Coordinates of C-alpha atoms in Angstrom, one line a residue:
M14 CA 121.3 120.5 81.0
D15 CA 118.9 119.2 83.4
S16 CA 117.7 116.0 83.8
T17 CA 114.5 116.0 81.5
N18 CA 116.6 117.7 78.8
E19 CA 119.4 115.1 78.9
R20 CA 116.8 112.1 78.9
L21 CA 115.0 114.0 76.0
S22 CA 118.4 114.3 74.2
H23 CA 119.1 110.6 74.6
D24 CA 116.3 109.9 73.4
L25 CA 116.3 112.0 70.2
A26 CA 119.9 110.6 69.7
A27 CA 119.4 108.0 66.6
Q28 CA 120.3 104.1 67.3
R29 CA 121.3 101.7 64.6
M30 CA 119.5 98.7 65.2
T31 CA 117.3 95.9 64.0
G32 CA 113.6 96.1 63.9
A33 CA 113.7 93.2 66.2
D34 CA 116.0 95.3 68.7
A35 CA 113.5 98.6 68.1
V36 CA 110.3 96.5 69.3
L37 CA 112.2 96.1 72.4
H38 CA 113.3 99.6 72.8
S39 CA 110.2 100.8 71.7
L40 CA 108.2 98.5 74.5
A41 CA 110.9 99.5 77.2
K42 CA 110.3 103.3 76.4
L43 CA 106.6 102.8 76.7
G44 CA 107.1 101.4 80.3
V45 CA 106.5 97.9 79.8
T46 CA 108.2 95.0 82.0
D47 CA 106.3 92.1 81.1
I48 CA 105.6 90.1 78.3
F49 CA 103.5 86.9 77.6
G50 CA 104.3 84.6 74.4
I51 CA 105.6 81.9 72.4
P52 CA 108.1 82.1 69.4
G53 CA 107.9 80.7 65.9
G54 CA 109.5 80.8 62.6
A55 CA 108.2 84.6 62.1
L56 CA 109.1 86.0 65.2
L57 CA 112.5 84.6 65.5
P58 CA 114.6 87.7 64.8
F59 CA 112.3 88.8 67.7
Y60 CA 113.4 86.1 70.1
D61 CA 117.0 86.5 68.9
A62 CA 117.3 90.0 69.9
L63 CA 115.4 89.0 73.3
A64 CA 118.0 86.6 74.5
V65 CA 121.0 89.2 74.2
S66 CA 118.7 92.1 75.0
K67 CA 119.9 94.2 78.6
L68 CA 116.6 96.3 78.6
G69 CA 115.1 94.5 81.6
L70 CA 112.1 93.2 80.1
R71 CA 110.5 89.6 81.7
H72 CA 109.3 87.6 79.3
I73 CA 106.8 84.5 80.2
L74 CA 107.2 81.6 78.3
V75 CA 103.1 80.1 77.8
R76 CA 102.3 76.9 76.5
H77 CA 99.6 78.2 74.4
E78 CA 98.8 81.6 72.6
Q79 CA 95.6 81.6 74.0
G80 CA 97.1 81.2 77.5
A81 CA 99.4 84.6 76.6
G82 CA 96.2 86.6 76.1
H83 CA 94.3 85.9 78.8
A84 CA 97.6 86.5 81.0
A85 CA 97.9 89.7 79.6
E86 CA 94.4 90.5 79.9
G87 CA 94.6 89.3 83.7
Y88 CA 97.8 91.6 84.0
A89 CA 96.0 94.5 82.4
A90 CA 92.8 93.9 84.8
A91 CA 94.6 93.6 88.0
T92 CA 97.1 97.0 87.4
G93 CA 94.9 99.0 84.9
K94 CA 98.3 99.1 82.8
P95 CA 98.2 97.4 79.4
G96 CA 98.8 93.9 79.0
V97 CA 101.2 92.8 76.4
C98 CA 101.5 89.7 74.5
V99 CA 103.4 88.0 71.5
A100 CA 103.0 85.4 69.2
T101 CA 104.2 83.8 65.7
S102 CA 102.5 84.4 62.2
G103 CA 99.6 81.6 61.3
P104 CA 98.1 79.6 64.1
G105 CA 99.9 81.3 66.5
A106 CA 98.3 84.7 65.8
T107 CA 95.2 83.0 65.5
N108 CA 95.1 81.1 68.6
L109 CA 95.4 84.7 70.0
V110 CA 92.0 85.5 68.0
T111 CA 89.7 84.2 71.7
A112 CA 91.7 86.7 74.1
I113 CA 91.7 89.8 71.6
A114 CA 87.8 89.4 71.1
D115 CA 87.5 89.0 75.0
A116 CA 90.0 92.1 75.4
Y117 CA 87.7 94.0 72.7
M118 CA 84.4 92.9 74.7
D119 CA 85.3 93.8 78.3
S120 CA 87.6 97.2 77.0
V121 CA 90.7 95.9 78.5
S122 CA 94.2 97.6 77.3
L123 CA 95.9 94.7 75.2
I124 CA 99.0 95.1 72.8
T125 CA 98.9 92.4 70.7
I126 CA 102.5 91.4 68.8
T127 CA 102.5 89.1 65.8
G128 CA 105.1 88.1 63.5
Q129 CA 103.9 87.8 59.9
V130 CA 106.2 86.5 56.6
F131 CA 108.5 87.9 54.5
A132 CA 106.2 90.8 52.9
T133 CA 107.4 89.4 49.9
L134 CA 105.6 86.5 50.3
M135 CA 102.3 87.9 51.4
G136 CA 99.3 87.0 49.5
T137 CA 100.9 83.9 48.3
D138 CA 99.2 81.2 51.1
A139 CA 103.1 81.2 52.0
F140 CA 103.5 79.1 55.2
Q141 CA 101.7 79.9 58.2
E142 CA 100.7 82.9 56.3
V143 CA 97.4 84.3 57.6
D144 CA 96.2 87.5 57.5
I145 CA 95.4 88.5 61.1
V146 CA 95.3 92.1 60.5
G147 CA 92.0 91.6 58.4
I148 CA 90.9 88.8 61.0
T149 CA 91.1 90.9 63.8
M150 CA 89.9 94.5 62.6
P151 CA 86.2 93.8 63.6
I152 CA 87.6 92.7 67.4
T153 CA 90.4 95.7 67.9
K154 CA 90.5 99.3 68.2
H155 CA 92.9 99.0 65.8
S156 CA 95.1 96.8 63.7
I157 CA 98.6 97.5 62.3
L158 CA 100.7 96.2 59.5
V159 CA 104.6 97.0 59.7
K160 CA 106.4 96.2 56.7
N161 CA 109.3 98.2 56.9
A162 CA 111.7 98.0 60.0
A163 CA 111.4 102.4 60.4
D164 CA 108.0 102.2 60.9
I165 CA 108.2 100.3 64.3
P166 CA 108.4 102.8 66.9
G167 CA 105.7 104.7 65.4
A168 CA 103.3 101.7 65.4
L169 CA 104.3 100.4 68.5
A170 CA 103.8 104.3 70.3
A171 CA 100.6 104.3 68.6
A172 CA 99.3 101.1 69.4
Y173 CA 99.9 102.2 72.8
H174 CA 98.0 105.1 72.8
I175 CA 95.2 103.8 71.1
A176 CA 95.3 100.6 73.7
T177 CA 94.9 103.1 76.6
T178 CA 93.1 106.2 75.7
G179 CA 89.5 106.7 75.0
R180 CA 87.5 103.5 75.6
P181 CA 90.5 101.2 76.6
G182 CA 90.9 97.7 74.2
P183 CA 93.0 95.7 72.0
V184 CA 95.6 97.0 69.2
L185 CA 97.1 94.3 67.3
V186 CA 101.0 95.0 65.4
D187 CA 101.8 92.5 62.8
I188 CA 105.3 92.8 62.0
T189 CA 106.9 91.1 58.9
K190 CA 109.9 89.1 59.2
D191 CA 112.1 91.6 56.9
A192 CA 111.1 94.1 58.8
Q193 CA 112.3 92.7 62.2
Q194 CA 115.3 91.7 60.6
G195 CA 115.8 95.1 58.8
E196 CA 117.8 98.4 60.3
L197 CA 116.5 101.4 61.5
D198 CA 118.1 104.5 62.7
F199 CA 115.7 104.3 66.2
V200 CA 114.8 107.4 67.6
W201 CA 112.3 107.4 70.0
T202 CA 110.0 110.6 70.5
G203 CA 107.1 109.1 72.2
K204 CA 104.8 111.2 69.8
T205 CA 101.4 110.3 68.0
D206 CA 99.4 112.1 65.6
L207 CA 96.6 110.0 64.6
V208 CA 94.3 111.4 62.0
G209 CA 90.9 110.9 62.7
Y210 CA 91.2 109.8 66.6
R211 CA 90.3 112.4 69.1
P212 CA 88.9 110.6 72.1
S213 CA 86.7 112.7 74.2
A214 CA 87.4 113.2 77.9
R215 CA 85.4 116.6 78.9
T216 CA 82.1 116.2 79.5
N217 CA 79.4 119.1 78.6
N218 CA 78.6 121.6 81.0
K219 CA 75.1 122.2 80.2
Q220 CA 74.4 118.6 80.2
I221 CA 76.0 118.3 83.9
T222 CA 73.9 120.7 85.1
T223 CA 70.5 119.2 83.1
A224 CA 71.8 115.6 84.9
A225 CA 71.7 117.4 88.1
E226 CA 68.4 118.4 87.9
L227 CA 67.1 115.1 87.2
I228 CA 68.9 113.5 90.0
A229 CA 67.1 116.5 92.5
A230 CA 64.0 115.7 90.8
A231 CA 63.8 112.2 90.8
K232 CA 61.6 110.2 93.6
N233 CA 63.6 106.4 92.9
P234 CA 66.9 107.2 91.4
V235 CA 69.5 104.4 91.3
L236 CA 72.6 104.7 89.7
Y237 CA 73.8 101.8 87.4
V238 CA 77.6 101.5 87.5
G239 CA 79.4 99.6 84.8
G240 CA 82.8 98.5 84.2
G241 CA 84.1 101.6 82.5
V242 CA 84.1 103.2 85.9
G243 CA 86.8 100.9 86.8
R244 CA 88.8 101.4 83.8
A245 CA 88.6 105.0 84.2
K246 CA 89.8 104.6 87.9
A247 CA 87.1 106.6 89.2
A248 CA 85.6 104.7 92.1
A249 CA 87.0 107.6 94.5
E250 CA 85.1 109.9 92.6
L251 CA 82.1 107.5 92.4
K252 CA 81.8 106.9 96.0
A253 CA 81.8 110.7 96.9
L254 CA 78.9 111.2 94.4
V255 CA 76.9 107.9 95.8
E256 CA 77.7 109.6 99.6
L257 CA 76.3 112.7 98.5
T258 CA 73.4 111.9 96.7
G259 CA 72.2 108.9 99.2
V260 CA 71.1 107.2 95.7
P261 CA 71.0 103.4 95.7
L262 CA 73.1 101.8 93.4
V263 CA 73.8 98.6 91.3
T264 CA 77.1 97.3 89.9
T265 CA 77.3 94.9 86.8
L266 CA 79.4 92.1 86.6
M267 CA 82.2 94.1 85.0
A268 CA 82.2 96.5 87.9
R269 CA 82.1 94.5 91.0
G270 CA 84.4 95.7 93.4
I271 CA 84.5 99.3 92.2
F272 CA 82.2 100.3 95.0
P273 CA 82.3 98.0 98.1
D274 CA 79.5 95.6 98.6
S275 CA 79.7 96.3 102.5
H276 CA 78.5 99.9 101.7
R277 CA 74.5 100.5 102.8
Q278 CA 73.8 101.9 99.1
N279 CA 75.0 98.9 97.0
L280 CA 72.2 96.8 95.8
G281 CA 74.5 94.6 94.4
M282 CA 74.8 93.2 90.7
P283 CA 71.7 93.3 88.3
G284 CA 70.6 91.1 85.7
M285 CA 70.2 87.5 85.0
H286 CA 71.7 86.3 87.8
G287 CA 71.6 89.9 89.9
T288 CA 70.2 90.0 93.7
V289 CA 66.5 90.9 93.7
P290 CA 66.5 94.5 95.5
A291 CA 69.2 95.2 92.4
V292 CA 67.0 93.8 89.5
L293 CA 63.7 95.5 91.1
A294 CA 65.2 98.5 91.7
L295 CA 66.0 99.2 88.2
Q296 CA 62.8 97.9 87.0
E297 CA 61.1 100.5 89.4
A298 CA 63.2 103.4 89.3
D299 CA 62.2 106.7 87.7
L300 CA 65.6 107.7 86.8
L301 CA 68.6 105.7 85.6
I302 CA 72.0 107.2 86.3
A303 CA 74.1 104.9 84.0
I304 CA 77.8 105.6 83.9
G305 CA 80.4 103.3 81.9
T306 CA 78.1 100.6 80.9
R307 CA 76.4 99.4 78.0
F308 CA 73.0 97.9 78.9
D309 CA 74.3 94.4 78.2
D310 CA 71.2 92.1 77.4
R311 CA 72.1 90.0 80.6
V312 CA 71.2 93.1 82.6
T313 CA 68.8 94.4 80.8
G314 CA 66.6 91.2 80.1
K315 CA 64.3 91.8 77.2
A316 CA 65.3 95.6 76.4
E317 CA 62.0 96.9 75.5
F318 CA 60.5 96.1 79.4
F319 CA 63.5 97.5 81.0
A320 CA 62.8 100.0 83.8
P321 CA 59.9 100.8 82.0
L322 CA 59.1 104.3 84.2
A323 CA 62.5 105.6 83.8
K324 CA 64.4 108.3 81.9
V325 CA 67.9 107.9 81.6
I326 CA 71.3 109.6 82.4
H327 CA 74.0 107.8 80.1
A328 CA 77.3 108.7 80.3
D329 CA 80.3 106.7 78.4
I330 CA 83.6 107.2 76.7
D331 CA 82.3 105.7 73.6
P332 CA 79.9 107.7 72.0
A333 CA 78.9 104.7 70.0
E334 CA 77.1 103.3 72.9
I335 CA 75.0 106.2 73.8
S336 CA 71.2 105.3 73.2
K337 CA 72.6 102.2 70.9
I338 CA 70.0 100.0 73.3
R339 CA 68.3 102.5 75.5
Y340 CA 67.9 106.2 74.2
A341 CA 69.2 108.2 76.4
D342 CA 67.0 111.6 77.9
V343 CA 70.6 113.0 78.9
P344 CA 73.6 111.6 76.8
I345 CA 76.8 112.7 78.0
V346 CA 80.5 111.5 76.1
G347 CA 83.3 112.0 78.2
D348 CA 85.6 109.9 80.7
A349 CA 83.5 108.5 83.3
K350 CA 86.3 110.2 86.2
E351 CA 85.7 113.5 85.0
F352 CA 82.0 113.2 84.3
L353 CA 81.8 111.8 88.1
A354 CA 83.7 115.1 89.4
D355 CA 82.1 117.2 87.7
L356 CA 78.5 115.9 88.5
Y357 CA 79.5 115.7 92.3
E358 CA 79.8 119.6 91.8
A359 CA 76.6 120.3 90.5
V360 CA 74.7 118.0 92.6
K361 CA 76.5 119.7 95.6
A362 CA 75.4 123.3 94.1
H363 CA 72.1 122.4 93.3
Q364 CA 71.5 120.8 97.4
E365 CA 73.2 124.2 98.4
T366 CA 71.0 126.2 97.0
H367 CA 67.3 123.8 97.3
G368 CA 68.4 121.0 99.7
K369 CA 68.8 117.3 99.5
P370 CA 65.8 115.2 98.0
D371 CA 63.6 113.0 100.1
I372 CA 64.3 109.6 98.9
S373 CA 63.0 108.0 102.2
A374 CA 60.0 106.4 100.6
W375 CA 62.4 104.8 98.2
W376 CA 64.5 103.5 100.5
R377 CA 61.8 101.9 102.5
R378 CA 60.9 99.8 99.3
I379 CA 64.5 98.9 98.8
N380 CA 64.9 97.9 102.2
E381 CA 61.9 95.9 102.0
L382 CA 63.0 93.7 99.4
R383 CA 66.2 93.5 101.0
E384 CA 64.6 92.1 104.4
T385 CA 62.2 89.7 102.0
Y386 CA 64.6 88.3 99.6
P387 CA 68.1 88.4 101.3
R388 CA 71.6 86.8 99.4
G389 CA 71.5 83.1 100.2
Y390 CA 71.2 79.4 99.0
Q391 CA 69.8 76.4 99.7
K392 CA 72.3 73.3 100.9
T393 CA 72.6 70.4 98.2
S394 CA 70.4 67.3 99.2
D395 CA 72.5 64.8 97.7
G396 CA 75.5 64.7 100.4
L397 CA 78.0 67.0 98.0
L398 CA 79.8 70.2 99.0
S399 CA 77.3 73.3 98.6
P400 CA 79.9 75.2 95.6
Q401 CA 78.4 78.5 96.7
H402 CA 79.5 77.5 100.7
V403 CA 83.0 76.7 99.2
I404 CA 83.6 80.2 97.4
T405 CA 82.3 82.1 100.3
R406 CA 84.9 80.5 102.7
I407 CA 87.5 81.3 100.0
G408 CA 86.7 85.0 100.2
E409 CA 86.3 84.8 103.8
L410 CA 89.5 83.3 104.3
T411 CA 91.5 85.2 101.8
G412 CA 90.1 88.4 102.5
P413 CA 89.4 91.6 99.9
E414 CA 92.9 92.2 99.5
G415 CA 93.1 88.9 97.5
V416 CA 92.7 89.0 93.8
F417 CA 90.1 86.8 92.1
A418 CA 89.9 85.3 88.4
S419 CA 86.8 83.1 87.9
G420 CA 86.0 80.8 84.7
V421 CA 82.8 81.2 82.9
G422 CA 79.5 79.8 84.1
Q423 CA 77.8 78.6 87.2
H424 CA 80.8 79.4 89.5
Q425 CA 81.5 82.5 87.8
M426 CA 77.9 83.9 89.0
W427 CA 78.6 82.4 92.5
C428 CA 81.9 84.2 92.7
A429 CA 80.1 87.6 91.6
Q430 CA 77.1 86.9 94.6
F431 CA 79.6 85.4 96.9
L432 CA 83.3 86.8 97.1
P433 CA 84.1 90.4 98.7
H434 CA 84.1 92.5 96.5
E435 CA 85.3 95.7 98.7
R436 CA 88.3 97.2 96.0
P437 CA 88.8 97.4 92.4
N438 CA 90.8 95.7 90.3
S439 CA 90.4 92.6 92.5
F440 CA 87.5 90.3 90.6
L441 CA 88.6 89.3 87.0
N442 CA 86.4 87.5 84.8
S443 CA 85.2 87.3 81.1
G444 CA 81.9 89.3 81.3
G445 CA 80.9 90.3 77.3
A446 CA 82.4 87.2 75.5
G447 CA 82.0 84.5 78.1
T448 CA 85.0 83.0 77.5
M449 CA 85.7 79.4 79.2
G450 CA 89.5 78.8 80.1
Y451 CA 90.0 82.4 81.1
A452 CA 90.5 81.8 84.7
V453 CA 93.9 80.0 84.9
P454 CA 95.6 82.4 82.6
A455 CA 94.4 85.5 84.2
A456 CA 95.1 84.5 87.3
M457 CA 98.8 83.9 86.4
G458 CA 98.7 87.3 84.5
A459 CA 97.6 89.1 87.6
K460 CA 100.1 87.3 89.7
V461 CA 102.8 88.6 87.9
A462 CA 101.4 91.8 88.3
Q463 CA 100.8 92.1 91.8
P464 CA 103.1 89.2 93.6
A465 CA 102.4 90.2 97.1
R466 CA 98.3 89.3 96.8
A467 CA 97.1 86.0 97.1
V468 CA 95.8 85.6 93.7
W469 CA 92.7 82.7 93.0
A470 CA 91.7 81.1 89.7
I471 CA 87.9 79.8 90.5
D472 CA 87.0 77.5 87.8
G473 CA 84.9 74.9 87.0
D474 CA 86.0 71.6 85.6
G475 CA 84.7 72.4 82.2
C476 CA 86.7 75.6 81.9
F477 CA 89.8 74.1 83.9
Q478 CA 90.3 71.4 81.2
M479 CA 90.7 74.2 78.3
T480 CA 94.0 76.1 79.8
N481 CA 95.5 74.6 82.7
Q482 CA 98.4 73.6 80.7
E483 CA 99.5 76.9 82.0
L484 CA 100.1 75.2 85.5
A485 CA 103.2 74.3 83.7
T486 CA 103.9 77.7 83.1
C487 CA 103.1 78.8 86.4
V488 CA 105.4 76.2 88.1
L489 CA 108.4 77.1 85.8
N490 CA 108.3 80.6 86.9
N491 CA 107.6 80.9 90.2
I492 CA 104.2 81.9 90.2
P493 CA 102.2 80.5 92.7
I494 CA 98.7 80.8 92.0
K495 CA 96.0 79.2 93.9
V496 CA 93.5 77.0 91.7
A497 CA 89.7 76.3 93.1
V498 CA 88.2 73.6 90.7
I499 CA 84.7 74.0 91.5
N500 CA 83.7 70.2 90.4
N501 CA 80.2 69.4 89.5
S502 CA 81.4 66.7 86.7
S503 CA 79.2 68.6 84.2
L504 CA 79.1 71.7 82.3
G505 CA 77.1 73.3 85.2
L506 CA 75.2 76.5 83.8
V507 CA 74.5 74.5 80.2
R508 CA 72.9 71.7 82.7
Q509 CA 70.7 74.0 84.6
W510 CA 69.3 75.4 81.7
Q511 CA 68.6 72.1 80.1
T512 CA 67.3 71.3 84.0
L513 CA 65.0 74.0 83.6
F514 CA 64.1 74.6 80.0
Y515 CA 65.0 71.3 78.2
D516 CA 63.3 68.9 80.5
S517 CA 66.3 67.5 82.2
R518 CA 67.6 65.9 79.0
Y519 CA 71.3 66.5 80.2
S520 CA 72.8 66.5 76.1
Q521 CA 76.4 66.0 76.2
T522 CA 77.3 68.1 79.8
E523 CA 78.5 65.2 81.6
L524 CA 82.3 66.0 82.1
N525 CA 83.2 62.4 84.5
T526 CA 85.3 64.1 86.8
G527 CA 84.0 64.1 90.0
R528 CA 83.0 61.8 93.0
E529 CA 81.7 58.2 92.0
R530 CA 82.4 59.0 88.3
I531 CA 85.0 57.8 86.0
M532 CA 86.9 60.7 87.3
V533 CA 88.7 61.6 83.9
P534 CA 91.0 63.3 84.5
D535 CA 91.6 62.8 88.3
F536 CA 92.8 66.6 89.0
V537 CA 95.0 65.8 91.9
K538 CA 97.3 63.6 90.1
L539 CA 97.2 66.2 87.0
A540 CA 98.2 69.1 89.3
E541 CA 100.7 66.8 90.5
A542 CA 102.5 65.6 86.8
Y543 CA 102.4 69.7 86.9
G544 CA 104.6 70.3 89.9
C545 CA 101.8 71.7 92.3
L546 CA 100.3 70.5 95.2
G547 CA 97.4 69.1 94.4
L548 CA 94.2 68.4 97.3
R549 CA 90.9 67.4 96.9
V550 CA 87.8 68.0 99.1
T551 CA 84.8 66.1 99.6
E552 CA 83.5 66.6 102.9
E553 CA 82.6 70.3 104.4
S554 CA 84.8 69.6 107.3
E555 CA 87.7 69.7 105.1
I556 CA 87.0 73.2 103.1
D557 CA 88.7 75.6 105.5
D558 CA 91.9 73.3 106.2
A559 CA 92.4 73.2 102.4
I560 CA 91.9 76.8 101.8
K561 CA 94.4 77.7 104.5
T562 CA 96.8 75.2 103.1
A563 CA 96.6 76.8 99.9
L564 CA 97.1 80.4 101.2
A565 CA 100.2 78.9 103.5
T566 CA 101.8 77.8 100.5
N567 CA 103.6 80.2 98.0
D568 CA 106.7 78.0 96.6
R569 CA 104.3 76.6 93.9
P570 CA 100.5 76.5 92.7
V571 CA 98.4 74.8 94.7
V572 CA 95.2 72.9 92.8
I573 CA 92.1 71.9 95.0
D574 CA 89.7 69.6 93.4
F575 CA 86.2 70.7 95.3
I576 CA 83.8 68.1 94.6
V577 CA 80.4 69.7 94.9
S578 CA 76.6 69.0 94.0
S579 CA 75.9 69.1 90.1
D580 CA 72.5 70.0 91.2
A581 CA 73.3 73.3 92.7
M582 CA 72.0 75.9 91.0
V583 CA 72.5 79.9 90.2
W584 CA 69.5 82.1 91.8
P585 CA 68.4 84.6 91.6
M586 CA 67.9 84.2 87.6
V587 CA 65.8 85.8 85.1
P588 CA 64.9 83.3 82.2
Q589 CA 66.3 84.9 79.2
G590 CA 64.3 86.8 76.6
V591 CA 61.7 87.7 79.1
S592 CA 61.4 91.0 81.4
N593 CA 63.4 91.5 84.1
S594 CA 60.2 92.1 86.3
E595 CA 60.0 87.7 85.7
V596 CA 62.8 87.6 88.3
Q597 CA 62.6 84.1 90.1
Y598 CA 64.4 84.1 93.6
A599 CA 64.3 80.4 93.7
R600 CA 62.9 77.5 91.4
A601 CA 59.3 78.4 91.0
M602 CA 59.2 81.7 93.4
S603 CA 58.9 85.2 91.7
P604 CA 58.8 87.6 94.1
E605 CA 56.4 90.7 93.7
W606 CA 57.0 93.7 91.4
D607 CA 55.5 97.3 92.4
E608 CA 54.2 98.4 89.3
E609 CA 52.6 101.2 90.3

């Protein structure tokens, strides 16, 4: 009997075990190696089984369930594998809801396992009973309640299959305590047969041919690339198509790094804080080739004024996204990797017959925009550090092989603009949900997944205070992340909007964490209290040395408190609710838009 048959025979041999053991064995069979979680009463059977298990599963004990969820997200985003997190019933489960919603918005493969009260107590308002299946139904691909031990292997196999196929996303498996305590004859087949779940992967050949013809006829085409291309692991196929066509492309916030910024055809990020060339290229395009993107409002601005001259080819794995916001002239449902490979062949065949289209006039217009509106920033006038300069130096000194997780706000946009986005899975952030507190636990999860890489959490002082308790997790589990706190002593992006749209009425945005403020908390002392190396940088001459020290320190986490100006703003900017044609390059400075 060969090794394959031996393994199959072993998997089909029944083993008597508890439901809790079945959870662990199922995860091991699925290839899971790392779990983030925190115990509680409804999960005690699971944790008792974990204590004596010899399956080699590594459990990271977090300090808050939200941290477990974001760590699992960071793990998934950095590797392309599903992240796994566990929590107990009631508040343990509800503390995971933010991370689950975050994963749902950003198409992150996440398997969430929660404990539940005894099945006989459900519906009685028992201690720590919450209907987490009902709560999470709108923010998961599927939520599964397991009341019998025998159903555990099938439920987890189904969860893995659903989370990792089609459009990736979170799946919740809620397991009652008596199901964990009960016994079953464990048999692993790995097969799932889910009625009604048939995600499409193959694309339609006729639509591919039509798309290739539209690309050949276009004078001002733009590739509009979203995070779905990264989730499909299609960076190589994208690069081949881009270079074959010679078409410029833009990469959304969730797609940064899928195509290298250093490539001449990459115009950068579009949208509210995108580059002027990216924003106006979309506005002036006569054809959008939208792949793995959902026409988010932060990209389109006021949707009815977005790319008014353009026909649209829209390819996405999720049919619900096609024509949801913008009508697709050529709708294509399928996997981005398959679509790009098929489109490449169709375009190549068309070029071999008809030649390569001449879009040189379009490139002259784009290069004019690049020269007139280059990426940059103004130095601060108050003597404090420029946050853009700090982030630029972190990227330059770390290099593109690093992993960068950002929080949400101004620093997130500066990270998108100024870090070296050269490879997939290197920039992790909360795009759709915009979850403050994402960075530190996500960086922790990424470092667990990729321990050989330098992993940074680039956070604001507001975001950092939401989840910095996970520094204790990092210290005790030897997870030496680097944390850069871009400390402007305020909720920076809210403050920017208050400056621009609310007559500088700074209502409840001052955090008192920066220079010449009350400085509560003192981030250096906080870092030291957690067992981290804490540094503070107040002068430009200190920036490089602090970053180099962080990069050289691998025996514990490092926290650098960069005291930056609260007056620094994110530019360019499209004000909310207007056309992208009204993009401002800097305050009170808008470029001309070619409407012809």
